[in-house]
Coordinates of N, CA and C in Angstrom, one line a residue:
X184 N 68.9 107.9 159.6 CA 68.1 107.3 160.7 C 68.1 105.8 160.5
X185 N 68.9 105.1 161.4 CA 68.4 103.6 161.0 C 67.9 103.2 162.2
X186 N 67.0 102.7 162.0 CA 65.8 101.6 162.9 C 65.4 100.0 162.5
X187 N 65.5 99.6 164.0 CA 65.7 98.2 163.7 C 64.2 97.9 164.9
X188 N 63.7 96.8 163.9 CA 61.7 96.9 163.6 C 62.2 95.7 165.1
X189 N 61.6 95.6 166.1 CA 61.3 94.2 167.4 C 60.3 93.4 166.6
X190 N 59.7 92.1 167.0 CA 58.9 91.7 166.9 C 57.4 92.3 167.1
X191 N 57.4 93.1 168.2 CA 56.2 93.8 167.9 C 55.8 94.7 167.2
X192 N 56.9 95.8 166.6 CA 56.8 96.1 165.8 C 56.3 95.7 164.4
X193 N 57.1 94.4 163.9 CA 56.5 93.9 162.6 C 55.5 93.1 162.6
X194 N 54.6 93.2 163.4 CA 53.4 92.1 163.6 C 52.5 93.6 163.8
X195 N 52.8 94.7 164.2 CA 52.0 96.0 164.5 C 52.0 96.3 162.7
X196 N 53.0 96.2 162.0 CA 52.9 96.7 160.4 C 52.1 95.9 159.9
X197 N 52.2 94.6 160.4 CA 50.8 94.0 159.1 C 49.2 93.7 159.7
X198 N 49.4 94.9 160.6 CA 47.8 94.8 161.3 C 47.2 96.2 160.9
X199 N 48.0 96.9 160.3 CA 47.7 98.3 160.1 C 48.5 99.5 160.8
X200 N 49.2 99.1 161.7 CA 50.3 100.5 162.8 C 50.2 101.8 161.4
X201 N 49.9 102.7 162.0 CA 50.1 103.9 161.1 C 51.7 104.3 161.5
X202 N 52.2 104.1 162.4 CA 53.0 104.5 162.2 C 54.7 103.5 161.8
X203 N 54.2 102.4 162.2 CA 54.7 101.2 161.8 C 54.5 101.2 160.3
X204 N 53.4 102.1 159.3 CA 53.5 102.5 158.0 C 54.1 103.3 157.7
X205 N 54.2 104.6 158.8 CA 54.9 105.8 158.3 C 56.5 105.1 158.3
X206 N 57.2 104.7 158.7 CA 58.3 104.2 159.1 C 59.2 102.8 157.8
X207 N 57.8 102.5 157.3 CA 58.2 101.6 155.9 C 58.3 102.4 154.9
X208 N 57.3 103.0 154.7 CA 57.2 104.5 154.0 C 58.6 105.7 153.6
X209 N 59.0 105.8 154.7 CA 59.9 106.6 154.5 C 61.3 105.9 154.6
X210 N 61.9 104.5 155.0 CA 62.7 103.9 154.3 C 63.0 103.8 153.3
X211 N 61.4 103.1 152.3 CA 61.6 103.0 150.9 C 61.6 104.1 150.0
X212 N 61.2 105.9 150.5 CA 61.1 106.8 149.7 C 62.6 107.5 150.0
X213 N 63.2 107.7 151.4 CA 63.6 108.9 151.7 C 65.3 108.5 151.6
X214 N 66.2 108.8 150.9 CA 67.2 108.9 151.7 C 68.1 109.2 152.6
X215 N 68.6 107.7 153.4 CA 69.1 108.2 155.0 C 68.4 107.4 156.1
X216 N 66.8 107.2 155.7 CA 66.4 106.0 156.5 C 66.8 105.1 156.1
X217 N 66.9 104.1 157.2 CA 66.9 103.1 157.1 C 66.3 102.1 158.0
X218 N 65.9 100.3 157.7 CA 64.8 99.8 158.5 C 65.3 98.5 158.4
X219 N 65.7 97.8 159.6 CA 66.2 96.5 159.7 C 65.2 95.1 160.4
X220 N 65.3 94.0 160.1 CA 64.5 93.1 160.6 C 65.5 91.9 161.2
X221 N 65.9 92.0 162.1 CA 66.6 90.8 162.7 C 66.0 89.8 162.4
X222 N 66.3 88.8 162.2 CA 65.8 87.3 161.9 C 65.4 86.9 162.7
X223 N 65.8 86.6 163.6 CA 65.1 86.1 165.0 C 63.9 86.4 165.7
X224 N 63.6 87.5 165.4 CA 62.6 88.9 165.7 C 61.6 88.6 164.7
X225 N 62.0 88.6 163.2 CA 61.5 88.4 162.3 C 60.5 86.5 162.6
X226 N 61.1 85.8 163.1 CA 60.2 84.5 163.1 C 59.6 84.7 164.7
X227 N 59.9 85.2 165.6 CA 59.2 85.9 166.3 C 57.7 86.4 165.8
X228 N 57.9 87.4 165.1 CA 56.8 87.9 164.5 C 55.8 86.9 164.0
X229 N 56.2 86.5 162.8 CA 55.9 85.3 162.2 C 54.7 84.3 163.3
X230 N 55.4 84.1 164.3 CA 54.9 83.1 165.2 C 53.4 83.6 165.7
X231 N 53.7 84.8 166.0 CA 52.7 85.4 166.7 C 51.8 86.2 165.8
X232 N 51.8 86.1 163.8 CA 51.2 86.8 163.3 C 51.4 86.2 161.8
X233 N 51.2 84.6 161.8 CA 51.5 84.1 160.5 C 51.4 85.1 159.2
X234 N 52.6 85.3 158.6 CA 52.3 85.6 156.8 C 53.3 87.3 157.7
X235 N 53.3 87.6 158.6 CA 54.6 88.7 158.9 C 55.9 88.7 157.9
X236 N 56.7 87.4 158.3 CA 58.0 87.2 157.6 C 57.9 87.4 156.0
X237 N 56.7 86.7 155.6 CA 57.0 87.0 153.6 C 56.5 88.4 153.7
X238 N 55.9 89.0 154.4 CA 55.2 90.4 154.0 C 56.4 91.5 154.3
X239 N 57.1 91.4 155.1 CA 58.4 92.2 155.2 C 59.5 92.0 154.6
X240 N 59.5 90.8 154.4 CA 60.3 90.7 153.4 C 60.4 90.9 151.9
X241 N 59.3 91.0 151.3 CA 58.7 92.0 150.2 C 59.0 92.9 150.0
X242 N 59.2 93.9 151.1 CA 59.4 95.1 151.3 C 60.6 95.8 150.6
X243 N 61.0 96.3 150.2 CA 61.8 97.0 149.5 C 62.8 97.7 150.3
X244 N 62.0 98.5 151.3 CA 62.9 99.1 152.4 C 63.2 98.7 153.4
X245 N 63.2 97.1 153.6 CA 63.5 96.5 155.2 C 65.0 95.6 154.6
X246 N 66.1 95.5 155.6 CA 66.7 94.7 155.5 C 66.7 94.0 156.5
X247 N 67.0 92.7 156.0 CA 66.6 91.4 156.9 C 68.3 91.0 157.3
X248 N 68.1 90.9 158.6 CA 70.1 90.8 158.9 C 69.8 89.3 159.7
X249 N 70.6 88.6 158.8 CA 70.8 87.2 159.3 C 71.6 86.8 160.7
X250 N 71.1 86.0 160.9 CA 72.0 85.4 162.3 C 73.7 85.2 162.0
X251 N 74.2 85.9 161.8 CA 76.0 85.5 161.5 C 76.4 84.9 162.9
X252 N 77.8 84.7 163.0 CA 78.4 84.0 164.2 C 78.4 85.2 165.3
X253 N 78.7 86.7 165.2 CA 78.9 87.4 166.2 C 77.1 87.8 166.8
X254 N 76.5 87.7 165.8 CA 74.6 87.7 166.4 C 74.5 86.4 167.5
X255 N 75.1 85.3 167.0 CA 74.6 83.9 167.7 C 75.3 84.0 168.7
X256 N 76.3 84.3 168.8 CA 77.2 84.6 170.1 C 76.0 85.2 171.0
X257 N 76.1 86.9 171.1 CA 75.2 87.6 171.3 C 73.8 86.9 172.1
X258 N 73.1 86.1 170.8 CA 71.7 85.8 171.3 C 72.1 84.8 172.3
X259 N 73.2 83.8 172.2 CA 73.4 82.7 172.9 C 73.2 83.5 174.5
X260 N 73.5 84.3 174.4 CA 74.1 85.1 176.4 C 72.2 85.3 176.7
X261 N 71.5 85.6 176.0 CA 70.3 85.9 176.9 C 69.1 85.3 176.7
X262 N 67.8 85.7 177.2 CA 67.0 84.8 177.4 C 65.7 84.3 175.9
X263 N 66.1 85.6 175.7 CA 64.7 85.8 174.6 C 65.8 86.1 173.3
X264 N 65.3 85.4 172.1 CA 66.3 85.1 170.9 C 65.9 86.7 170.2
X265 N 64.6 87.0 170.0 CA 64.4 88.3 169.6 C 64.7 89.3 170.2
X266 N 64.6 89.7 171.0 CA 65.3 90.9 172.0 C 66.4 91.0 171.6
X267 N 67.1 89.7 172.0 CA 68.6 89.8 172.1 C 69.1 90.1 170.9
X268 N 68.6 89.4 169.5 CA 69.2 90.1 168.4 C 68.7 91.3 168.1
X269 N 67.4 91.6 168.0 CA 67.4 93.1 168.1 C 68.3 94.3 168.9
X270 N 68.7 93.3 170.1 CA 69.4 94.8 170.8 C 71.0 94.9 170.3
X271 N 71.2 93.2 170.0 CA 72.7 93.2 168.9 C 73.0 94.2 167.9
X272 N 71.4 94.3 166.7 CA 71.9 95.1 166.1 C 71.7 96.7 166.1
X273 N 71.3 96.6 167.2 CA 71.6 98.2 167.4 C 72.3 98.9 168.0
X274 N 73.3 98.4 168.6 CA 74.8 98.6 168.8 C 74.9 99.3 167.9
X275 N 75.9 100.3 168.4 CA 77.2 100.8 167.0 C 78.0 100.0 166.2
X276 N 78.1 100.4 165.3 CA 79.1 99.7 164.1 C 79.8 100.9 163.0
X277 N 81.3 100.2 162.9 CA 81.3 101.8 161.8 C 80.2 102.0 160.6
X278 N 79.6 101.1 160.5 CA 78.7 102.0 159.4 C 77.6 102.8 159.9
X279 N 77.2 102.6 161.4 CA 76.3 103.0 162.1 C 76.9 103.6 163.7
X280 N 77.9 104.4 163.0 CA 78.6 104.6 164.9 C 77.6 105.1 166.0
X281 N 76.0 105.4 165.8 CA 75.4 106.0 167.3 C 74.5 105.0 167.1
X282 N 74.5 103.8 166.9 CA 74.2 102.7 166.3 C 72.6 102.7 165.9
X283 N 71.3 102.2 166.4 CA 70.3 102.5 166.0 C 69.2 102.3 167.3
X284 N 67.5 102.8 166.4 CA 66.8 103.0 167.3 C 66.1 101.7 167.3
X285 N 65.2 101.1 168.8 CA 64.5 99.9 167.9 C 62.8 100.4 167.9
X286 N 62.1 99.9 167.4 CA 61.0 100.7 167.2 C 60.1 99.7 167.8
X287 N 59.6 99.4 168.6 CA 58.4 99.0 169.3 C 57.2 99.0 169.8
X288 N 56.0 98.4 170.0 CA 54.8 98.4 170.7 C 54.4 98.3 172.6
X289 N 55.9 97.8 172.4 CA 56.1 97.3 174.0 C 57.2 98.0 174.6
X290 N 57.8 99.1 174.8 CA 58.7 100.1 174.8 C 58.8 99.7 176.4
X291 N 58.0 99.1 177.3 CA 58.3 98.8 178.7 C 59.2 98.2 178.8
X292 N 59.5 97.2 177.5 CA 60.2 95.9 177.6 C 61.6 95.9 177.4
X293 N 61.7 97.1 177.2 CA 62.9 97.5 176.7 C 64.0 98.6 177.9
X294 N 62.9 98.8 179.0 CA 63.7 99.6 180.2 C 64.5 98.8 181.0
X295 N 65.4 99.7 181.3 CA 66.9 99.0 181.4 C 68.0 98.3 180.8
X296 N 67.5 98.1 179.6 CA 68.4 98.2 178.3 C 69.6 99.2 178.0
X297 N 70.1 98.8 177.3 CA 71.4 99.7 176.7 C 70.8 100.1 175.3
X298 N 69.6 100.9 175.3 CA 68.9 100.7 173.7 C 68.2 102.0 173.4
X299 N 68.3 102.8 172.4 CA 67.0 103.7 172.5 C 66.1 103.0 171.6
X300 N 64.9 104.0 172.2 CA 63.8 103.7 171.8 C 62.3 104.3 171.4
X301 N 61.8 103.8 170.2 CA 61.2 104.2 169.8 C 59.4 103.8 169.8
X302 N 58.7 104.5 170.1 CA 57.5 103.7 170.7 C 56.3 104.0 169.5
X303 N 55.8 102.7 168.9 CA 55.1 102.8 168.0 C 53.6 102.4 168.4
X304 N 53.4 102.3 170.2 CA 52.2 101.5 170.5 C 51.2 102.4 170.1
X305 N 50.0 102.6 169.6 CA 48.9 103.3 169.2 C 48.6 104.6 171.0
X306 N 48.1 105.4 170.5 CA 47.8 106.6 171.6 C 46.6 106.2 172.0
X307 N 45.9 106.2 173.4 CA 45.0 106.3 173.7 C 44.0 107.9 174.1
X308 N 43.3 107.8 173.7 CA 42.4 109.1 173.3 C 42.2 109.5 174.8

């Protein structure tokens, strides 16, 4: 399973998300998960939830995927730098041929995308 965290997602983990826990949780225990943090996404977060970026990055089970040349390409084409690398890296790749899910709070944001998705916003009773 690999999943790649949006910015709302990783600002939802250091506010308490239970399931934004279950999801760090089972990266760092289980193998086969796996849990990615785009950089861009990642200062994203950051912006909107100082002390995000060192706290995931701590993390044992997140990898943090840097901006390389084919990400910047990518982000360069659209509007929002986090989205856009997020939805980069969830493309297929051969290490990931059905490429991955992105896990968010804001799953609206993501209709009409080329993306699946995974919705971590809290349930209302």
């Amino acid at each position: 399973m690999h999943i790649v965290l949006d910015d709302t997602a990783m600002a939802a983990a250091g506010q308490g998300n239970v399931l934004a826990s279950r999801l760090i949780h089972r990266a760092h225990v289980e193998t086969g998960w796996y849990l990615y943090a785009p950089a861009c996404a990642l200062v994203e977060a950051d912006r909107s939830r100082p002390g995000t970026a060192e706290h995931l990055a701590a993390l044992p089970g997140i990898t943090i995927l840097d901006l390389d040349l084919p990400a910047a390409l990518a982000v360069a084409r659209q509007n929002t730098w986090a989205a856009a690398h997020c939805q980069y890296a969830a493309q297929p790749t051969p290490d990931r041929p059905d490429g991955a899910i992105i896990a968010t709070t804001t799953p609206d944001a993501w209709i009409g995308e080329p993306v699946r998705v995974l919705d971590l916003a809290p349930q209302q009773p």
